[in-house]
CSV table of C-alpha atoms in Angstrom, one decimal:
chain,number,residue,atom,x,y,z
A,1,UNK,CA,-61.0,-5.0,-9.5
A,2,UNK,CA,-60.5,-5.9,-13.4
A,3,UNK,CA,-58.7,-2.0,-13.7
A,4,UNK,CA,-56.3,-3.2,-10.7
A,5,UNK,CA,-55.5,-6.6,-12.9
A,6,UNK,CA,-54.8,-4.8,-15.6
A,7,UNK,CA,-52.2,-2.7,-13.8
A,8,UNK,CA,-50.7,-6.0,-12.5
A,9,UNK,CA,-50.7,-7.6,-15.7
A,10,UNK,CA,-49.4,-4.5,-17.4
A,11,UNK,CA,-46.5,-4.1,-14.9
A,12,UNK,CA,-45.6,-7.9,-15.0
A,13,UNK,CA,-45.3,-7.6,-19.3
A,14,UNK,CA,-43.1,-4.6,-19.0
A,15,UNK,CA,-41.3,-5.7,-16.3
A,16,UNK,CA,-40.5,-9.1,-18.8
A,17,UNK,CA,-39.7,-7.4,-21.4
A,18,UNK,CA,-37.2,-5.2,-20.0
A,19,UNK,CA,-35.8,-7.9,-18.5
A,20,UNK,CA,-35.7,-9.8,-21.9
A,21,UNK,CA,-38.1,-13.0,-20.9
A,22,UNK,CA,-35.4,-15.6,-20.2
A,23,UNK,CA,-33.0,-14.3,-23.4
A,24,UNK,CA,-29.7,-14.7,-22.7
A,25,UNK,CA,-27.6,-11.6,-21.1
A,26,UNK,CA,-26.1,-8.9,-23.4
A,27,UNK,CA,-22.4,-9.5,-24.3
A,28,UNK,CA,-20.3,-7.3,-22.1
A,29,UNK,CA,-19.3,-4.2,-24.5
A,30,UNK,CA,-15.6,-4.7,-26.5
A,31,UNK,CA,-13.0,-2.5,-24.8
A,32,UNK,CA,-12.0,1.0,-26.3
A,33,UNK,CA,-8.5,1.4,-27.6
A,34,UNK,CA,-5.8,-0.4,-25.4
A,35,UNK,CA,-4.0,3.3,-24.6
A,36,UNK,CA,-7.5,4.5,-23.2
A,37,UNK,CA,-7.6,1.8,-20.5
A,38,UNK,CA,-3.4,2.3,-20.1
A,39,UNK,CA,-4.3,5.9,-19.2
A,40,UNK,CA,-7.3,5.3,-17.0
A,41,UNK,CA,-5.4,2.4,-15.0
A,42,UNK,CA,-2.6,4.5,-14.6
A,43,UNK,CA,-4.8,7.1,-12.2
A,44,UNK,CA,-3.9,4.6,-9.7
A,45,UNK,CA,-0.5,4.6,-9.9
A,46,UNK,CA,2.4,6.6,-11.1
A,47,UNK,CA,2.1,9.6,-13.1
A,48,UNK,CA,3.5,9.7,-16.8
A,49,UNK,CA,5.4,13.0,-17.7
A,50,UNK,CA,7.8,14.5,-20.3
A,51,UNK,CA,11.1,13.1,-19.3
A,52,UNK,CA,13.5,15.8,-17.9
A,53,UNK,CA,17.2,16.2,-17.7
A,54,UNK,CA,18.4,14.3,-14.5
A,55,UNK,CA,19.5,16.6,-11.7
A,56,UNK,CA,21.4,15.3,-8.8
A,57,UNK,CA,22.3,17.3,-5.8
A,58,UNK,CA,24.8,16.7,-3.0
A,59,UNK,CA,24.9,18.7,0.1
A,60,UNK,CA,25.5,18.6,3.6
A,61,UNK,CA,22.8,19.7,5.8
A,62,UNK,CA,23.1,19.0,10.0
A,63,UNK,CA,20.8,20.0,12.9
A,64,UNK,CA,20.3,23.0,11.6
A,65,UNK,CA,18.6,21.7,8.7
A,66,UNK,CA,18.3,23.1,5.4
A,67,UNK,CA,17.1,23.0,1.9
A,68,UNK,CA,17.9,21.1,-0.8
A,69,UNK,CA,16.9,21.8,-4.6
A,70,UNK,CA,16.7,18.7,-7.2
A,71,UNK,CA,15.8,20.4,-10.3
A,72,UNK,CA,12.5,21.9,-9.9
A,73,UNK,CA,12.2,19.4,-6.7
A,74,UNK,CA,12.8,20.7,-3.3
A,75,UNK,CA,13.5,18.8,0.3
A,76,UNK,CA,13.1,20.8,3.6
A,77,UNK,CA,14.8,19.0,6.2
A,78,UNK,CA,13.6,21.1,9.7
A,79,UNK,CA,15.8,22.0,12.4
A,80,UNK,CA,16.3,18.9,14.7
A,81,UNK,CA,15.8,16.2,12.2
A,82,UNK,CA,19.2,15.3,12.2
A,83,UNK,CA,21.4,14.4,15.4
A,84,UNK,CA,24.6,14.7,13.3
A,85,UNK,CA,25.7,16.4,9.8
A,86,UNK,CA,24.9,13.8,7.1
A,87,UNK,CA,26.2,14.1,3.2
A,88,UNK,CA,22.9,14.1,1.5
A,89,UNK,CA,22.7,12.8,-2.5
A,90,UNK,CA,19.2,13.6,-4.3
A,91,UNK,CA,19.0,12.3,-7.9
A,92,UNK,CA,15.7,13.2,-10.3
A,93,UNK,CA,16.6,10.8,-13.2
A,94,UNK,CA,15.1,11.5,-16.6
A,95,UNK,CA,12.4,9.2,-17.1
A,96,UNK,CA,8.5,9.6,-18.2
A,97,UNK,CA,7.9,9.9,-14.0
A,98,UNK,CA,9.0,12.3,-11.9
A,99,UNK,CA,10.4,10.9,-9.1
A,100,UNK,CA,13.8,11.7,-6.3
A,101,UNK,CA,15.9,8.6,-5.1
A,102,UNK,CA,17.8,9.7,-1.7
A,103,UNK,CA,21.4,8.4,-0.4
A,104,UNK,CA,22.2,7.6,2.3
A,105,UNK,CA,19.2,5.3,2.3
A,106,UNK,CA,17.7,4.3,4.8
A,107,UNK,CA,18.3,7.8,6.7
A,108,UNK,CA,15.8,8.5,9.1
A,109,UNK,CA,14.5,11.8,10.7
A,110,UNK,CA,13.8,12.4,14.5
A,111,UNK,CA,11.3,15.3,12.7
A,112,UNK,CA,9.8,14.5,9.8
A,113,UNK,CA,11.1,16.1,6.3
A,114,UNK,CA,9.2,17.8,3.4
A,115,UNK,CA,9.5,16.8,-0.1
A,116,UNK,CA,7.7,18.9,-2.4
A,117,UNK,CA,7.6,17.2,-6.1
A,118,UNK,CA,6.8,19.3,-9.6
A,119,UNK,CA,4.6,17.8,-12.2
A,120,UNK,CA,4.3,21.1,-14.0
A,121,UNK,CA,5.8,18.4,-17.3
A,122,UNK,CA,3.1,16.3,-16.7
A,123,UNK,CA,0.0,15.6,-18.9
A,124,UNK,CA,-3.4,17.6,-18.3
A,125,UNK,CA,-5.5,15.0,-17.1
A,126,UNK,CA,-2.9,14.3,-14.1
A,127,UNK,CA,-2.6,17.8,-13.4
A,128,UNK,CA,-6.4,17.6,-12.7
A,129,UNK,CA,-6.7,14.7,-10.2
A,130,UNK,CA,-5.2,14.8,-7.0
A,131,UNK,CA,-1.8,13.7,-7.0
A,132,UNK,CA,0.5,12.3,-4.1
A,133,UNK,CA,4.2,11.4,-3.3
A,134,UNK,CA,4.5,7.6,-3.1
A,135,UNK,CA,7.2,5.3,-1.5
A,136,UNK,CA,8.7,3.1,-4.2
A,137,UNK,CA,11.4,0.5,-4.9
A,138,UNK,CA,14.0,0.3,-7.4
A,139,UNK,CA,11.3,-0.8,-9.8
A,140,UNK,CA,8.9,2.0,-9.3
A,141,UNK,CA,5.9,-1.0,-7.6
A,142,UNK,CA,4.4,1.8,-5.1
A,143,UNK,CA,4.9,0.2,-1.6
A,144,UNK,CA,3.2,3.1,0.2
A,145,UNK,CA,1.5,6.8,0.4
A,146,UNK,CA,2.7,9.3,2.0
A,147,UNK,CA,0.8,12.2,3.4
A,148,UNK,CA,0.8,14.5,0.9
A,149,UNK,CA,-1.1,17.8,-0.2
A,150,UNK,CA,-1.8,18.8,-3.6
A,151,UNK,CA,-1.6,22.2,-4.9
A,152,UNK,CA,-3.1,22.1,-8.2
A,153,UNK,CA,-2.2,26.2,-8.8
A,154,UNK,CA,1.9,25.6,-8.4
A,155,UNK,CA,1.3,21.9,-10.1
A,156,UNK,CA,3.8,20.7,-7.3
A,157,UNK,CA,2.5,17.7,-4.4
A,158,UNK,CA,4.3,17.7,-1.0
A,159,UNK,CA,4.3,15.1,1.2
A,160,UNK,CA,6.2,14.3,4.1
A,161,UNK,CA,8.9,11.8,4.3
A,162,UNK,CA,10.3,10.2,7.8
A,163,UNK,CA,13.2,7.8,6.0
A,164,UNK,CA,15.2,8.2,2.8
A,165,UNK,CA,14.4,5.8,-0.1
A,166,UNK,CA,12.9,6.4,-3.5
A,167,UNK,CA,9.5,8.6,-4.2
A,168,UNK,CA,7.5,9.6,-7.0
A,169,UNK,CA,4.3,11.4,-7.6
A,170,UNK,CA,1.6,9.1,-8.2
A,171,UNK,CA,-2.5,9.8,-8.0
């Protein structure tokens, strides 16, 4: 019996002192540099890139569909998606985040459309975690996700879009 107290008693003084008898809790650690966080917090929402040129694109495509190329950007629109011939405008402005604003907005599809995003000018670390294409406003605030596959070889995201509006790849 005195070997079993002695286990007990053992147990309960190590169990104290890693608990630090009654001292007060550690301070929580000081953050690492501000532009460490600003990176990490930006894996949840838009990806920074190397600004490129802005592209814009105009074409008409009808119920035939068609393709249409913004820069290294590309939107399939399928056969059927559109009752009627439409004037589509696709702009990629130059900014540190690749994204495609659509006119007419608001345009939607009877079959849904493919947008397929580069982020080949984008930094390493986003090239490595999955990315997405992401509804925005005019403000770039992500209002939605759309479904989207990654393909980490060809650095490009597709998703597919069922209205016009604004998009950008975001992880």
């Amino acid at each position: 019996m005195n070997v079993a107290r002695l286990r007990r008693a053992a147990l309960v003084i190590t169990a104290a002192a890693l608990l630090g008898c009654g001292e007060p809790p550690l301070s929580p650690v000081p953050p690492p540099d501000a532009d460490l966080i600003g990176s990490l917090l930006q894996a949840t929402g838009l990806l920074r890139c190397t600004p490129m040129p802005t592209v814009t694109a105009t074409q008409r495509v009808g119920a035939a569909g068609g393709v249409i190329r913004i820069g290294p950007h590309a939107l399939s629109i399928p056969a059927g998606a559109l009752a009627a011939p439409v004037t589509i405008t696709a702009t990629a402005p130059s900014d540190k985040v690749n994204r495609v604003r659509f006119q007419p907005e608001g345009l939607v599809f009877r079959r849904s459309a493919v947008l397929t995003m580069s982020y080949a000018n984008c930094n390493l670390l986003g090239r490595l975690l999955p990315k997405r294409v992401a509804y925005t406003d005019d403000a770039l605030n992500i209002l939605n996700y759309v479904l989207s596959l990654d393909d980490l070889f060809a650095r490009n995201v597709t998703g597919r879009l069922n209205h016009f509006s604004n998009y950008a790849i975001a992880w």
